[in-house]
Tab-separated table of C-alpha atoms in Angstrom:
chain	number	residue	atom	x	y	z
A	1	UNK	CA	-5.833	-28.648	-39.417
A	2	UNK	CA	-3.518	-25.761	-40.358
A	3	UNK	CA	-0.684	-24.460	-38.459
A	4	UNK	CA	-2.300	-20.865	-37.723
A	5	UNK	CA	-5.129	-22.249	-36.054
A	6	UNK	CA	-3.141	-24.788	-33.297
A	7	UNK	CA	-0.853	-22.003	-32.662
A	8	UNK	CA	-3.664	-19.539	-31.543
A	9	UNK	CA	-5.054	-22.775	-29.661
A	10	UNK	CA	-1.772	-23.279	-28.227
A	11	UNK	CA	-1.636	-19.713	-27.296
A	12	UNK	CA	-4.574	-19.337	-25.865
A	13	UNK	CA	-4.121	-22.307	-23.385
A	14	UNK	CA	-1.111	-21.142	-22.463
A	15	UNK	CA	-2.265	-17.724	-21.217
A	16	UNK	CA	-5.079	-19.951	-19.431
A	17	UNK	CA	-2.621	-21.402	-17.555
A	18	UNK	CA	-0.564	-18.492	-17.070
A	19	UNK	CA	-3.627	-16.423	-15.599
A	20	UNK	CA	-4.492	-19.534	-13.466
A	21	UNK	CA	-1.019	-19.765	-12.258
A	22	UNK	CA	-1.142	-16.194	-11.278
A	23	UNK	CA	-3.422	-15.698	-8.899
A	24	UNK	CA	-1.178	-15.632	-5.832
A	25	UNK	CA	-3.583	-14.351	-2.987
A	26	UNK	CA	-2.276	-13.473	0.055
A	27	UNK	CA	-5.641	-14.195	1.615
A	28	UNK	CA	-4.915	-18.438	2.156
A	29	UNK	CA	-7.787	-18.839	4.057
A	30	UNK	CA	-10.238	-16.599	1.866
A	31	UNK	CA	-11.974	-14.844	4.713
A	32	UNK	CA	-11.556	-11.986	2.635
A	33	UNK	CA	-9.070	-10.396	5.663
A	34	UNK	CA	-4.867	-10.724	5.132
A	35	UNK	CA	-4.015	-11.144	8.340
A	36	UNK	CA	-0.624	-10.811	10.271
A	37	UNK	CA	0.611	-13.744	9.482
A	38	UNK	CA	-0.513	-13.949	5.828
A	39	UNK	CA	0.789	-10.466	5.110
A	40	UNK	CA	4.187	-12.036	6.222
A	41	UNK	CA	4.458	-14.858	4.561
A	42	UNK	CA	3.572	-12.965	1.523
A	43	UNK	CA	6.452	-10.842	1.746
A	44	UNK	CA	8.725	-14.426	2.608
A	45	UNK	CA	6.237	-15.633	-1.063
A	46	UNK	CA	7.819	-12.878	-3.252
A	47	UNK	CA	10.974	-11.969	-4.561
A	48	UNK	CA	11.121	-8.983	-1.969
A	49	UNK	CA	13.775	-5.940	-3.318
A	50	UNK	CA	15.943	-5.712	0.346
A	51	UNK	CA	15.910	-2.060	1.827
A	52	UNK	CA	18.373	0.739	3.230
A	53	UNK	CA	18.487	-0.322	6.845
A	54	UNK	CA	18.009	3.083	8.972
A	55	UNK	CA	15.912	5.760	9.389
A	56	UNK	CA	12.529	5.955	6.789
A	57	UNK	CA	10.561	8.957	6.384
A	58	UNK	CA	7.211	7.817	5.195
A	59	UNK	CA	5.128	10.914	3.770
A	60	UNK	CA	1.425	10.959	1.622
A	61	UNK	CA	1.362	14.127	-0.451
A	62	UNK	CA	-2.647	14.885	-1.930
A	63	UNK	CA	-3.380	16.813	-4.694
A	64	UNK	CA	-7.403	16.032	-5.511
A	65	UNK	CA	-9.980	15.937	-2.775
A	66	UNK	CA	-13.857	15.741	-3.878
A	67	UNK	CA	-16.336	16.924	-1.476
A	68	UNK	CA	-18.603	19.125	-2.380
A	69	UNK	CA	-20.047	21.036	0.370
A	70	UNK	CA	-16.668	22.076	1.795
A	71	UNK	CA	-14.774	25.159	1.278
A	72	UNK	CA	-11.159	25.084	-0.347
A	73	UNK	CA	-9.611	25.693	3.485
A	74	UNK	CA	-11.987	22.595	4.644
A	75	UNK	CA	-11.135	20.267	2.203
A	76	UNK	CA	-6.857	21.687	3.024
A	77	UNK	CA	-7.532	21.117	6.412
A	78	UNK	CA	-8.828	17.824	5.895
A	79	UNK	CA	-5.980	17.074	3.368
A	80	UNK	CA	-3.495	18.234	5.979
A	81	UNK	CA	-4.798	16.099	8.737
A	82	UNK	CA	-4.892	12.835	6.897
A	83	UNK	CA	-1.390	13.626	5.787
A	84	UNK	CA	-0.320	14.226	9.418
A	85	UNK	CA	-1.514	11.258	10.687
A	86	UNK	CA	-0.795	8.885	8.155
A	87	UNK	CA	2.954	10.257	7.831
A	88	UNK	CA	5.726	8.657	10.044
A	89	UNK	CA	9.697	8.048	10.869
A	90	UNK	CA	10.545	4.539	11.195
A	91	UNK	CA	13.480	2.485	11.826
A	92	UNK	CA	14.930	-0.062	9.972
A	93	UNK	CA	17.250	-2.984	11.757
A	94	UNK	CA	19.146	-4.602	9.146
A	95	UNK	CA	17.184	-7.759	9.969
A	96	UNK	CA	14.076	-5.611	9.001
A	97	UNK	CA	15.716	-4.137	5.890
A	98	UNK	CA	15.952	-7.330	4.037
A	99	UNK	CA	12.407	-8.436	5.003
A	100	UNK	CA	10.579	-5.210	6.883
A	101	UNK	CA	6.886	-6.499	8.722
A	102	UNK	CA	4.435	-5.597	6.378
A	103	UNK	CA	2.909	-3.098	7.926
A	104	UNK	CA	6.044	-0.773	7.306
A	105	UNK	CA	4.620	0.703	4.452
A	106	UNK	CA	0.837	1.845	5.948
A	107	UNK	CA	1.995	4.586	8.025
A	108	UNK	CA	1.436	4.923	12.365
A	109	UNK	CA	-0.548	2.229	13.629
A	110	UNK	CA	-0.955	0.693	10.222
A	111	UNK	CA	-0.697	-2.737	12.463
A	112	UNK	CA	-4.630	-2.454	13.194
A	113	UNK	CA	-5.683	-1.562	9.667
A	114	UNK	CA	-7.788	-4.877	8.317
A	115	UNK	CA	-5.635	-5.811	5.050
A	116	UNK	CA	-7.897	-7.298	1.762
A	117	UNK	CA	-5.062	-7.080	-0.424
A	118	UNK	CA	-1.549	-7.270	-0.159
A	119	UNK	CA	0.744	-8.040	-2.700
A	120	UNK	CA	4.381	-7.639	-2.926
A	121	UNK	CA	6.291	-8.751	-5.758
A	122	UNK	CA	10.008	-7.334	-6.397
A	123	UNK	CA	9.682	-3.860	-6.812
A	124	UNK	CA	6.018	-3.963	-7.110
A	125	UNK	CA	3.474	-3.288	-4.276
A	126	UNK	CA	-0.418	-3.503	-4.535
A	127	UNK	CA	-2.615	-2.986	-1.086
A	128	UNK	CA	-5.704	-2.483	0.104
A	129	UNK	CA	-6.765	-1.744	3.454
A	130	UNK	CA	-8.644	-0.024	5.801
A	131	UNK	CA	-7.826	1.918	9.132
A	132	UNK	CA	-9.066	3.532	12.207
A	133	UNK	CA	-8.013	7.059	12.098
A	134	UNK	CA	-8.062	7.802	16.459
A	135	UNK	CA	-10.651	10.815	16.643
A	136	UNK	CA	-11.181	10.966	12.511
A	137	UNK	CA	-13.229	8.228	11.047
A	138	UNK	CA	-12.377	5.243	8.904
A	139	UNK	CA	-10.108	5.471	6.000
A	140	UNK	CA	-9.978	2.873	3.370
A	141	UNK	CA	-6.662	3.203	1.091
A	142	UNK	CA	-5.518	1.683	-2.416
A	143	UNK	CA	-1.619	1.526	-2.200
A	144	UNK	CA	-0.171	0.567	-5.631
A	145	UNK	CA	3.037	1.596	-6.508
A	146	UNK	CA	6.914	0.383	-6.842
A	147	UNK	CA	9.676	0.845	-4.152
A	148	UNK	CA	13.673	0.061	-4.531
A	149	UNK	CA	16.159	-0.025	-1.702
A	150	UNK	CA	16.090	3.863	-0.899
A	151	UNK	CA	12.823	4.900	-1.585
A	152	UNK	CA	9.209	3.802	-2.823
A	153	UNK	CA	6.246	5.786	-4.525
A	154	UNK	CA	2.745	4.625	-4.016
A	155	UNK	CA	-0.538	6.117	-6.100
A	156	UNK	CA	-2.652	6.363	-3.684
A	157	UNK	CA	-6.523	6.880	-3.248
A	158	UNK	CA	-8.093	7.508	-0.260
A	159	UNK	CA	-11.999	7.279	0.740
A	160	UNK	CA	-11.819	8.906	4.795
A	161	UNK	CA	-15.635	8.263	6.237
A	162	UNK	CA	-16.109	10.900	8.791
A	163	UNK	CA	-18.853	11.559	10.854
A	164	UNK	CA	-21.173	14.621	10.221
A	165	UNK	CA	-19.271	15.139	6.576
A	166	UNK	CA	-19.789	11.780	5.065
A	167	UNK	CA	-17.164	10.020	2.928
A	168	UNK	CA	-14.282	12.278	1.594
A	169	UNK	CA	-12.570	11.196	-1.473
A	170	UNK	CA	-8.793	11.590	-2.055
A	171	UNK	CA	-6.241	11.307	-4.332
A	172	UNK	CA	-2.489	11.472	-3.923
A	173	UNK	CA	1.051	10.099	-3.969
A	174	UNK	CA	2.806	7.680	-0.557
A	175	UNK	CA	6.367	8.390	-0.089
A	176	UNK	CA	8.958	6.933	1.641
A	177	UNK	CA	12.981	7.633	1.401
A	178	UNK	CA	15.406	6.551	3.554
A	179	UNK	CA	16.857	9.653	5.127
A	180	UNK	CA	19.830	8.223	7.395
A	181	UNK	CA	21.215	6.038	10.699
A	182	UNK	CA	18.812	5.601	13.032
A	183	UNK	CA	19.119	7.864	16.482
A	184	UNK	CA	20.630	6.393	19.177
A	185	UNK	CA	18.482	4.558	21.725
């Protein structure tokens, strides 16, 4: 046999393996739900970047919206109360910092969202979920982005099912910065 040909048979095993070693699912159970529980061990799995303990401002910023049979102050409005409600200040112990629960990064009441993916690598973050938005709708959110001790920047797409409109698509960016000591309690 020549060389060429057990070296792209070596190769190709190896990547085999690699891929099959790879798959590192939060979901251990495969109910097709990350739970509580899974969603922290995950971030305990990983080789987690600590964070700034104190104050975070979490933002999401959207710059593309499709829905058709709204008007450009609709769709704004819309845009604007997503934002608003998915937007929040939170507080980091130093405890927290160098593990936060993994529902820091979903935004107010991010706690009840049912999680299908969640992955959290180092610097890297990858999450799917979907959440009750009180008096909105449903919104289902792809998180994928990288975060370092100060700040993190997610891509993030949005589909927000509200009643009497149908399902709004959005597009847009998840920030989060760390912005200071925590107020006094």
């Amino acid at each position: 046999m020549n060389i060429a040909f057990l070296k792209a048979i070596g190769s190709s095993m190896a990547l085999l393996l690699i891929n099959g070693c790879a798959e590192n699912s939060a979901d251990k159970d495969g109910n097709g739900v990350i739970d509580s529980k899974e969603r922290a061990a995950e971030m305990n799995y990983d080789a987690f970047i600590p964070m700034e303990a104190g104050l975070w401002e979490t933002k999401f910023v959207f710059d593309d919206i499709n829905v058709p049979t709204l008007r450009k102050a609709q769709k704004q409005q819309i845009m604007d109360a997503v934002a608003k409600s998915a937007s929040s200040q939170s507080c980091l112990t130093e405890v927290d910092a160098k593990k936060p629960g993994a529902d820091f990064f979903g935004g107010n009441g991010a706690e009840k969202c049912v999680y299908k993916t969640f992955d959290v690598s180092g610097q890297t973050v990858n999450m799917n979920l979907s959440c009750v938005m009180e008096g909105m709708g449903i919104v289902d959110m792809e998180l994928a982005g990288v975060m370092g001790e100060t700040e993190f920047i997610y891509d993030s797409k949005l589909d927000v099912r509200l009643p009497m409109v149908g399902t709004v698509a959005m597009k847009g960016r998840k920030t989060g910065k760390y912005v200071g000591s925590c107020p006094a309690s």
